Short mmCIF file of C-alpha atoms in Angstrom, two decimals:
data_model
loop_
_atom_site.label_atom_id
_atom_site.label_comp_id
_atom_site.label_asym_id
_atom_site.label_seq_id
_atom_site.Cartn_x
_atom_site.Cartn_y
_atom_site.Cartn_z
CA UNK A 164 0.00 0.00 0.00
CA UNK A 165 1.03 3.60 -0.62
CA UNK A 166 2.43 5.36 2.46
CA UNK A 167 0.32 8.18 3.87
CA UNK A 168 1.19 11.81 3.17
CA UNK A 169 2.43 13.74 6.22
CA UNK A 170 -0.75 15.84 6.38
CA UNK A 171 -3.09 12.83 6.51
CA UNK A 172 -3.84 10.50 9.42
CA UNK A 173 -6.02 7.39 8.99
CA UNK A 174 -7.11 4.76 11.47
CA UNK A 175 -8.38 1.95 9.19
CA UNK A 176 -9.89 0.05 12.14
CA UNK A 177 -12.24 2.85 13.24
CA UNK A 178 -12.24 4.50 9.77
CA UNK A 179 -11.36 7.82 11.41
CA UNK A 180 -9.53 10.34 9.21
CA UNK A 181 -7.78 13.56 10.22
CA UNK A 182 -7.14 15.97 7.36
CA UNK A 183 -7.02 19.76 7.08
CA UNK A 184 -9.13 20.56 4.01
CA UNK A 185 -7.38 23.94 3.69
CA UNK A 186 -3.89 22.48 3.46
CA UNK A 187 -2.52 23.28 -0.03
CA UNK A 188 -0.85 19.89 -0.04
CA UNK A 189 -4.37 18.42 -0.05
CA UNK A 190 -6.47 20.70 -2.22
CA UNK A 191 -3.71 21.21 -4.80
CA UNK A 192 -3.79 17.50 -5.61
CA UNK A 193 -6.83 15.88 -3.95
CA UNK A 194 -6.74 12.91 -6.34
CA UNK A 195 -3.63 11.60 -4.61
CA UNK A 196 -5.49 11.62 -1.28
CA UNK A 197 -8.60 10.03 -2.77
CA UNK A 198 -6.42 7.20 -4.04
CA UNK A 199 -5.23 6.62 -0.48
CA UNK A 200 -8.82 6.55 0.78
CA UNK A 201 -9.68 3.86 -1.77
CA UNK A 202 -6.78 1.76 -0.46
CA UNK A 203 -7.41 2.19 3.27
CA UNK A 204 -11.06 3.14 3.89
CA UNK A 205 -13.42 4.18 1.07
CA UNK A 206 -15.97 5.05 3.76
CA UNK A 207 -14.57 7.18 6.58
CA UNK A 208 -15.38 9.66 9.33
CA UNK A 209 -13.60 12.98 8.69
CA UNK A 210 -12.87 14.30 12.15
CA UNK A 211 -12.45 17.97 11.20
CA UNK A 212 -15.71 17.97 9.23
CA UNK A 213 -17.55 15.80 11.80
CA UNK A 214 -19.24 13.81 9.09
CA UNK A 215 -19.18 10.46 7.34
CA UNK A 216 -17.81 10.55 3.78
CA UNK A 217 -18.22 8.00 0.99
CA UNK A 218 -15.84 7.59 -1.96
CA UNK A 219 -16.60 4.17 -3.52
CA UNK A 220 -18.22 4.46 -6.95
CA UNK A 221 -21.07 2.01 -6.34
CA UNK A 222 -21.75 3.45 -2.88
CA UNK A 223 -21.79 7.08 -4.09
CA UNK A 224 -23.91 6.22 -7.12
CA UNK A 225 -26.44 4.40 -4.95
CA UNK A 226 -26.61 7.11 -2.27
CA UNK A 227 -27.21 9.81 -4.88
CA UNK A 228 -30.37 7.91 -5.84
CA UNK A 229 -31.43 6.64 -2.40
CA UNK A 230 -34.71 8.24 -1.33
CA UNK A 231 -33.86 7.52 2.32
CA UNK A 232 -31.63 10.56 1.93
CA UNK A 233 -32.50 14.07 0.80
CA UNK A 234 -31.21 17.59 0.31
CA UNK A 235 -33.67 18.84 2.95
CA UNK A 236 -34.40 17.63 6.45
CA UNK A 237 -36.80 20.19 7.96
CA UNK A 238 -39.70 18.83 5.89
CA UNK A 239 -39.61 15.65 8.01
CA UNK A 240 -38.33 16.91 11.38
CA UNK A 241 -38.22 20.15 13.36
CA UNK A 242 -35.10 22.01 14.40
CA UNK A 243 -35.96 21.21 18.02
CA UNK A 244 -36.18 17.46 17.31
CA UNK A 245 -32.81 17.52 15.54
CA UNK A 246 -31.08 19.81 18.02
CA UNK A 247 -30.40 22.19 15.16
CA UNK A 248 -29.68 25.85 15.96
CA UNK A 249 -31.92 28.63 14.70
CA UNK A 250 -30.92 30.34 11.43
CA UNK A 251 -28.19 32.97 11.70
CA UNK A 252 -29.64 36.46 11.40
CA UNK A 253 -26.68 37.70 9.34
CA UNK A 254 -27.53 35.07 6.70
CA UNK A 255 -31.21 35.97 6.30
CA UNK A 256 -30.84 37.11 2.67
CA UNK A 257 -28.79 34.07 1.72
CA UNK A 258 -31.25 31.69 3.39
CA UNK A 259 -34.19 33.33 1.61
CA UNK A 260 -32.44 33.00 -1.76
CA UNK A 261 -31.71 29.33 -1.05
CA UNK A 262 -35.15 28.46 0.31
CA UNK A 263 -36.52 27.35 -3.07
CA UNK A 264 -33.26 26.38 -4.77
CA UNK A 265 -33.53 23.34 -7.04
CA UNK A 266 -30.39 22.02 -5.35
CA UNK A 267 -31.84 22.27 -1.86
CA UNK A 268 -35.43 21.01 -2.10
CA UNK A 269 -37.20 17.67 -2.39
CA UNK A 270 -40.41 16.49 -4.13
CA UNK A 271 -43.08 17.61 -4.64
CA UNK A 272 -41.63 21.16 -4.78
CA UNK A 273 -38.52 19.95 -6.59
CA UNK A 274 -40.61 18.12 -9.19
CA UNK A 275 -42.72 21.19 -9.89
CA UNK A 276 -39.78 23.59 -10.28
CA UNK A 277 -37.63 21.18 -12.26
CA UNK A 278 -40.49 20.40 -14.65
CA UNK A 279 -40.87 24.10 -15.46
CA UNK A 280 -37.16 24.58 -16.10
CA UNK A 281 -36.10 21.25 -17.58
CA UNK A 282 -37.42 21.83 -21.10
CA UNK A 283 -34.89 24.58 -21.72
CA UNK A 284 -31.99 22.31 -20.80
CA UNK A 285 -32.72 19.11 -22.70
CA UNK A 286 -30.05 18.25 -25.25
CA UNK A 287 -32.11 18.95 -28.37
CA UNK A 288 -32.75 22.54 -27.23
CA UNK A 289 -29.24 23.11 -25.95
CA UNK A 290 -27.68 21.88 -29.21
CA UNK A 291 -29.12 24.94 -30.96
CA UNK A 292 -26.67 27.06 -28.95
CA UNK A 293 -23.59 25.44 -30.52
CA UNK A 294 -23.07 28.13 -33.23
CA UNK A 295 -23.47 30.92 -30.67
CA UNK A 296 -20.97 29.29 -28.28
CA UNK A 297 -18.50 28.70 -31.11
CA UNK A 298 -18.82 32.29 -32.34
CA UNK A 299 -18.18 33.67 -28.85
CA UNK A 300 -15.10 31.44 -28.43
CA UNK A 301 -13.69 32.51 -31.81
CA UNK A 302 -14.19 36.22 -31.04
CA UNK A 303 -12.52 35.94 -27.65
CA UNK A 304 -9.49 34.19 -29.19
CA UNK A 305 -9.38 36.89 -31.88
CA UNK A 306 -8.81 39.35 -29.03
CA UNK A 307 -5.65 37.72 -27.66
CA UNK A 308 -4.27 35.43 -30.38
CA UNK A 309 -1.76 38.02 -31.63
CA UNK A 310 -0.35 38.53 -28.10
CA UNK A 311 1.27 35.09 -28.05
CA UNK A 312 0.19 34.57 -24.44
CA UNK A 313 -2.87 34.92 -22.22
CA UNK A 314 -4.27 34.23 -18.78
CA UNK A 315 -6.99 31.90 -20.00
CA UNK A 316 -9.44 32.12 -17.11
CA UNK A 317 -10.00 35.88 -17.33
CA UNK A 318 -9.75 36.11 -21.14
CA UNK A 319 -11.79 33.03 -22.05
CA UNK A 320 -13.05 30.58 -19.40
CA UNK A 321 -14.74 33.16 -17.15
CA UNK A 322 -16.59 34.78 -20.03
CA UNK A 323 -18.15 32.00 -22.09
CA UNK A 324 -20.33 30.14 -19.53
CA UNK A 325 -21.67 33.24 -17.78
CA UNK A 326 -22.48 34.93 -21.10
CA UNK A 327 -24.36 31.91 -22.45
CA UNK A 328 -26.42 31.17 -19.32
CA UNK A 329 -27.23 34.88 -18.88
CA UNK A 330 -28.46 35.10 -22.48
CA UNK A 331 -30.61 31.99 -21.96
CA UNK A 332 -32.23 33.52 -18.88
CA UNK A 333 -32.60 36.94 -20.49
CA UNK A 334 -29.85 39.00 -18.81
CA UNK A 335 -27.77 41.47 -20.88
CA UNK A 336 -24.15 40.56 -21.69
CA UNK A 337 -22.85 43.66 -19.91
CA UNK A 338 -24.04 42.24 -16.59
CA UNK A 339 -21.52 39.39 -16.91
CA UNK A 340 -18.78 40.86 -14.68
CA UNK A 341 -21.28 41.73 -11.93
CA UNK A 342 -22.85 38.26 -12.12
CA UNK A 343 -19.39 36.74 -11.64
CA UNK A 344 -18.75 38.87 -8.55
CA UNK A 345 -22.08 37.93 -7.00
CA UNK A 346 -21.61 34.26 -7.83
CA UNK A 347 -18.08 34.03 -6.42
CA UNK A 348 -19.24 35.62 -3.16
CA UNK A 349 -22.40 33.49 -3.04
CA UNK A 350 -20.69 30.12 -3.45
CA UNK A 351 -18.21 31.04 -0.72
CA UNK A 352 -20.84 29.58 1.61
CA UNK A 353 -20.06 26.08 0.33
CA UNK A 354 -16.30 26.11 0.79
CA UNK A 355 -14.21 24.65 3.60
CA UNK A 356 -12.41 27.99 4.00
CA UNK A 357 -15.65 29.77 4.92
CA UNK A 358 -15.15 32.56 7.47
CA UNK A 359 -17.41 35.19 9.03
CA UNK A 360 -16.28 37.59 6.31
CA UNK A 361 -17.24 35.04 3.65
CA UNK A 362 -20.68 34.68 5.22
CA UNK A 363 -21.33 38.42 5.27
CA UNK A 364 -20.11 38.71 1.66
CA UNK A 365 -22.41 35.86 0.60
CA UNK A 366 -25.41 37.43 2.33
CA UNK A 367 -24.72 40.80 0.73
CA UNK A 368 -24.35 39.16 -2.69
CA UNK A 369 -27.62 37.26 -2.15
CA UNK A 370 -29.45 40.49 -1.33
CA UNK A 371 -28.07 42.39 -4.34
CA UNK A 372 -28.49 39.40 -6.66
CA UNK A 373 -32.10 38.90 -5.54
CA UNK A 374 -32.96 42.58 -5.89
CA UNK A 375 -31.64 42.56 -9.45
CA UNK A 376 -33.61 39.43 -10.37
CA UNK A 377 -36.78 40.95 -8.93
CA UNK A 378 -36.40 43.99 -11.20
CA UNK A 379 -36.08 41.59 -14.16
CA UNK A 380 -39.19 39.70 -13.07
CA UNK A 381 -41.18 42.94 -12.96
CA UNK A 382 -39.99 43.83 -16.47
CA UNK A 383 -40.76 40.38 -17.92
CA UNK A 384 -44.24 40.35 -16.38
CA UNK A 385 -44.99 43.57 -18.26
CA UNK A 386 -43.07 42.65 -21.42
CA UNK A 387 -42.39 38.93 -21.91
CA UNK A 388 -39.47 37.94 -24.12
CA UNK A 389 -38.17 34.75 -25.73
CA UNK A 390 -36.08 33.77 -22.74
CA UNK A 391 -36.10 31.32 -19.84
CA UNK A 392 -37.18 33.85 -17.21
CA UNK A 393 -40.29 34.77 -19.21
CA UNK A 394 -41.01 31.06 -19.67
CA UNK A 395 -40.77 30.44 -15.92
CA UNK A 396 -42.98 33.45 -15.11
CA UNK A 397 -45.78 32.70 -17.54
CA UNK A 398 -45.88 28.87 -17.60
CA UNK A 399 -48.15 26.89 -15.29
CA UNK A 400 -47.63 23.46 -13.77
CA UNK A 401 -50.88 21.83 -12.66
CA UNK A 402 -52.53 25.23 -12.48
CA UNK A 403 -49.76 26.84 -10.41
CA UNK A 404 -47.27 29.56 -11.33
CA UNK A 405 -43.93 30.05 -9.61
CA UNK A 406 -43.96 32.62 -6.82
CA UNK A 407 -41.52 35.54 -6.90
CA UNK A 408 -39.36 33.88 -4.22
CA UNK A 409 -39.27 30.66 -6.26
CA UNK A 410 -38.37 32.61 -9.39
CA UNK A 411 -35.52 34.38 -7.59
CA UNK A 412 -34.10 31.16 -6.10
CA UNK A 413 -34.36 29.30 -9.40
CA UNK A 414 -32.76 32.10 -11.42
CA UNK A 415 -29.86 32.43 -8.98
CA UNK A 416 -29.14 28.70 -8.89
CA UNK A 417 -29.29 28.49 -12.70
CA UNK A 418 -26.86 31.39 -13.04
CA UNK A 419 -24.47 30.05 -10.41
CA UNK A 420 -24.59 26.41 -11.43
CA UNK A 421 -24.73 27.38 -15.10
CA UNK A 422 -21.29 28.88 -15.13
CA UNK A 423 -19.30 28.39 -11.90
CA UNK A 424 -18.40 24.74 -12.47
CA UNK A 425 -17.86 25.15 -16.22
CA UNK A 426 -15.38 28.00 -15.68
CA UNK A 427 -13.35 25.67 -13.45
CA UNK A 428 -13.71 22.79 -15.86
CA UNK A 429 -12.43 24.68 -18.91
CA UNK A 430 -9.29 25.58 -16.96
CA UNK A 431 -8.93 22.09 -15.45
CA UNK A 432 -9.38 20.44 -18.84
CA UNK A 433 -6.81 22.61 -20.61
CA UNK A 434 -4.32 21.98 -17.84
CA UNK A 435 -4.81 18.20 -17.87
CA UNK A 436 -4.54 18.02 -21.66
CA UNK A 437 -1.35 20.09 -21.75
CA UNK A 438 0.25 18.16 -18.89
CA UNK A 439 -0.65 14.81 -20.48
CA UNK A 440 1.64 15.37 -23.47
CA UNK A 441 -1.00 13.85 -25.74
CA UNK A 442 -1.59 15.41 -29.15
CA UNK A 443 -4.55 17.82 -29.22
CA UNK A 444 -4.97 16.98 -32.90
CA UNK A 445 -5.63 13.36 -31.93
CA UNK A 446 -7.73 14.20 -28.87
CA UNK A 447 -10.06 16.40 -30.96
CA UNK A 448 -9.77 14.64 -34.33
CA UNK A 449 -13.53 14.14 -34.62
CA UNK A 450 -16.72 14.49 -32.60
CA UNK A 451 -16.44 11.06 -30.98
CA UNK A 452 -12.82 11.64 -29.91
CA UNK A 453 -13.75 15.08 -28.56
CA UNK A 454 -16.55 13.61 -26.45
CA UNK A 455 -14.25 10.94 -25.03
CA UNK A 456 -11.63 13.57 -24.19
CA UNK A 457 -14.16 15.82 -22.46
CA UNK A 458 -15.62 12.95 -20.43
CA UNK A 459 -12.16 11.88 -19.33
CA UNK A 460 -11.31 15.40 -18.17
CA UNK A 461 -14.60 15.45 -16.23
CA UNK A 462 -13.66 12.13 -14.65
CA UNK A 463 -10.12 12.98 -13.59
CA UNK A 464 -10.54 16.65 -12.61
CA UNK A 465 -14.19 17.20 -11.70
CA UNK A 466 -15.04 20.83 -10.86
CA UNK A 467 -17.35 19.99 -7.91
CA UNK A 468 -16.07 17.38 -5.48
CA UNK A 469 -18.71 16.95 -2.78
CA UNK A 470 -22.48 16.53 -2.69
CA UNK A 471 -24.11 16.38 0.73
CA UNK A 472 -27.34 14.68 1.80
CA UNK A 473 -29.37 14.31 4.97
CA UNK A 474 -30.48 10.94 6.36
CA UNK A 475 -34.29 11.20 6.43
CA UNK A 476 -34.60 8.25 8.82
CA UNK A 477 -32.39 5.98 10.91
CA UNK A 478 -30.45 3.81 8.47
CA UNK A 479 -27.28 1.73 8.17
CA UNK A 480 -24.91 2.20 5.21
CA UNK A 481 -21.68 0.21 4.86
CA UNK A 482 -21.86 -0.75 8.56
CA UNK A 483 -22.26 2.92 9.53
CA UNK A 484 -25.30 3.58 11.72
CA UNK A 485 -26.85 6.92 10.79
CA UNK A 486 -29.60 8.72 12.69
CA UNK A 487 -32.33 10.81 11.13
CA UNK A 488 -30.84 14.28 10.66
CA UNK A 489 -27.25 13.11 10.16
CA UNK A 490 -25.59 14.71 7.16
CA UNK A 491 -23.30 12.65 4.93
CA UNK A 492 -20.96 13.69 2.12
CA UNK A 493 -20.45 11.93 -1.18
CA UNK A 494 -17.11 12.67 -2.85
CA UNK A 495 -18.03 12.57 -6.54
CA UNK A 496 -14.45 13.21 -7.66
CA UNK A 497 -13.18 10.29 -5.58
CA UNK A 498 -15.86 7.96 -6.96
CA UNK A 499 -14.46 8.81 -10.41
CA UNK A 500 -11.13 7.33 -9.28
CA UNK A 501 -12.39 4.05 -7.84
CA UNK A 502 -9.89 1.37 -8.98
CA UNK A 503 -12.72 -1.19 -9.01
CA UNK A 504 -14.32 0.79 -11.86
CA UNK A 505 -11.39 2.49 -13.61
CA UNK A 506 -8.06 0.99 -14.60
CA UNK A 507 -5.06 3.19 -13.71
CA UNK A 508 -7.53 5.75 -12.29
CA UNK A 509 -4.94 8.52 -11.80
CA UNK A 510 -3.93 8.43 -15.48
CA UNK A 511 -5.58 10.58 -18.15
CA UNK A 512 -6.73 8.00 -20.72
CA UNK A 513 -9.35 9.38 -23.12
CA UNK A 514 -9.64 6.06 -24.95
CA UNK A 515 -10.90 4.23 -21.86
CA UNK A 516 -14.32 2.56 -22.14
CA UNK A 517 -15.36 2.14 -18.55
CA UNK A 518 -18.00 3.51 -16.18
CA UNK A 519 -19.74 6.86 -16.64
CA UNK A 520 -18.20 9.57 -14.47
CA UNK A 521 -20.33 10.91 -11.61
CA UNK A 522 -19.20 14.53 -11.93
CA UNK A 523 -22.77 15.72 -12.60
CA UNK A 524 -24.28 13.56 -9.87
CA UNK A 525 -27.16 11.13 -10.32
CA UNK A 526 -30.78 10.67 -9.32
CA UNK A 527 -33.36 13.45 -9.12
CA UNK A 528 -30.65 16.04 -8.42
CA UNK A 529 -28.57 15.12 -11.46
CA UNK A 530 -27.21 18.44 -12.72
CA UNK A 531 -29.88 20.08 -14.88
CA UNK A 532 -27.16 22.02 -16.69
CA UNK A 533 -25.11 18.96 -17.67
CA UNK A 534 -26.12 19.08 -21.37
CA UNK A 535 -25.14 22.77 -21.53
CA UNK A 536 -21.81 22.23 -19.75
CA UNK A 537 -20.96 19.30 -22.01
CA UNK A 538 -21.89 21.28 -25.12
CA UNK A 539 -19.72 24.22 -24.04
CA UNK A 540 -16.72 21.97 -23.33
CA UNK A 541 -17.15 19.95 -26.53
CA UNK A 542 -17.39 23.18 -28.53
CA UNK A 543 -14.77 25.52 -27.06
CA UNK A 544 -11.90 23.11 -26.29
CA UNK A 545 -11.39 21.97 -29.91
CA UNK A 546 -11.58 25.60 -31.09
CA UNK A 547 -8.99 26.71 -28.54
CA UNK A 548 -6.46 24.03 -29.47
CA UNK A 549 -7.09 24.46 -33.21
CA UNK A 550 -6.66 28.22 -33.09
CA UNK A 551 -3.56 28.12 -30.87
CA UNK A 552 -1.31 25.29 -32.09
CA UNK A 553 1.74 24.88 -29.88
CA UNK A 554 -0.24 25.94 -26.80
CA UNK A 555 1.87 25.46 -23.65
CA UNK A 556 1.82 26.21 -19.93
CA UNK A 557 3.82 29.31 -19.07
CA UNK A 558 3.92 28.45 -15.37
CA UNK A 559 2.75 25.66 -13.10
CA UNK A 560 -0.91 26.46 -12.37
CA UNK A 561 -1.94 27.14 -8.77
CA UNK A 562 -5.13 25.52 -7.49
CA UNK A 563 -7.58 27.87 -5.72
CA UNK A 564 -8.31 27.49 -2.03
CA UNK A 565 -11.98 26.84 -2.78
CA UNK A 566 -12.41 23.19 -1.82
CA UNK A 567 -14.85 21.50 -2.32
CA UNK A 568 -14.89 23.17 -5.70
CA UNK A 569 -11.76 22.47 -7.73
CA UNK A 570 -10.36 25.13 -10.01
CA UNK A 571 -7.29 27.20 -10.77
CA UNK A 572 -6.25 30.65 -9.54
CA UNK A 573 -5.04 31.45 -13.05
CA UNK A 574 -3.88 29.62 -16.16
CA UNK A 575 -1.01 31.37 -17.92
CA UNK A 576 -0.44 30.04 -21.45
CA UNK A 577 1.77 30.90 -24.40
CA UNK A 578 2.12 29.70 -28.00
#
């Protein structure tokens, strides 16, 4: 077995793990640690996080679909029953924005909201965006190609996903930079590094973000347009329309989820491809090869690593006794590295024909934006490598301290 890194302590007998999630030695290369978990204890109790974590592919895949677990708990038990503290007053705006989030609710509310939104994200509708995505990528490259170098996140990766999802919803392109600021502050609530300052910033972003969306809702009620927000406002499901609070929550989660992970994934993918030494011409030689390459980058460097769920009743999983109200974490990125499912899991092998990666989750909370993210990656990566032959890393990329997201601080390239 591989020896343990200095920053990791594991007791295989009790399955207790001690690990500082903010240690750069961990978050800079989490795959190495996940490999150790698979060897010693695929299911473990992370002492610092005070939670059980699951990394095995079959276990994670099953728990994502298991209706004994949910993204909510207060629909089946009170705070008093669970010993849960009252909401923090300084997070009132954030909590309101999250109250009806597709990511945080369960049926029947989840079914109603997802049904109203899902039509816009099915593959046959998303595919129509391919020319628009390609055109945006080409124009961005036109702007820096002659320079011979670029910082790819700010010049390319940040811009494409937020522009496309904003256009789908009905938000002007010029709002892109502000949407990015709100989103970065908002998702700070989900990171291990979260501090009081992060919480206040997230609440402020939630308030400003919500206020902006409410002005859009008022405009679209008066003057509907051919966009997703108008569709959500004016479409009924079983005789019911979405409330303003539901519209705000849904719009915010679509904007955040619709670009945050894809920004990271464009950068992660380019890095992995360049570090692999494999020929981009071969990796993107045709549509099938491109799809295999994209799926392999999603497997080996997923942009979102953890998905949490509540136990809705007392239950035992892998000899772990869980009580109703216990929260568990599923490490999607580690499941993608399970040696029982993937040969040489730490190697980038686009030609592999093995299990489907779990980077977009599974079950009723499978990422609604997966077809859009895949289309963006399958469209812009081949364009980037075709337009910039000889593309190379100018410096070793630094991973952001944003675990459990996984992305780069910057990606300096030259050609």
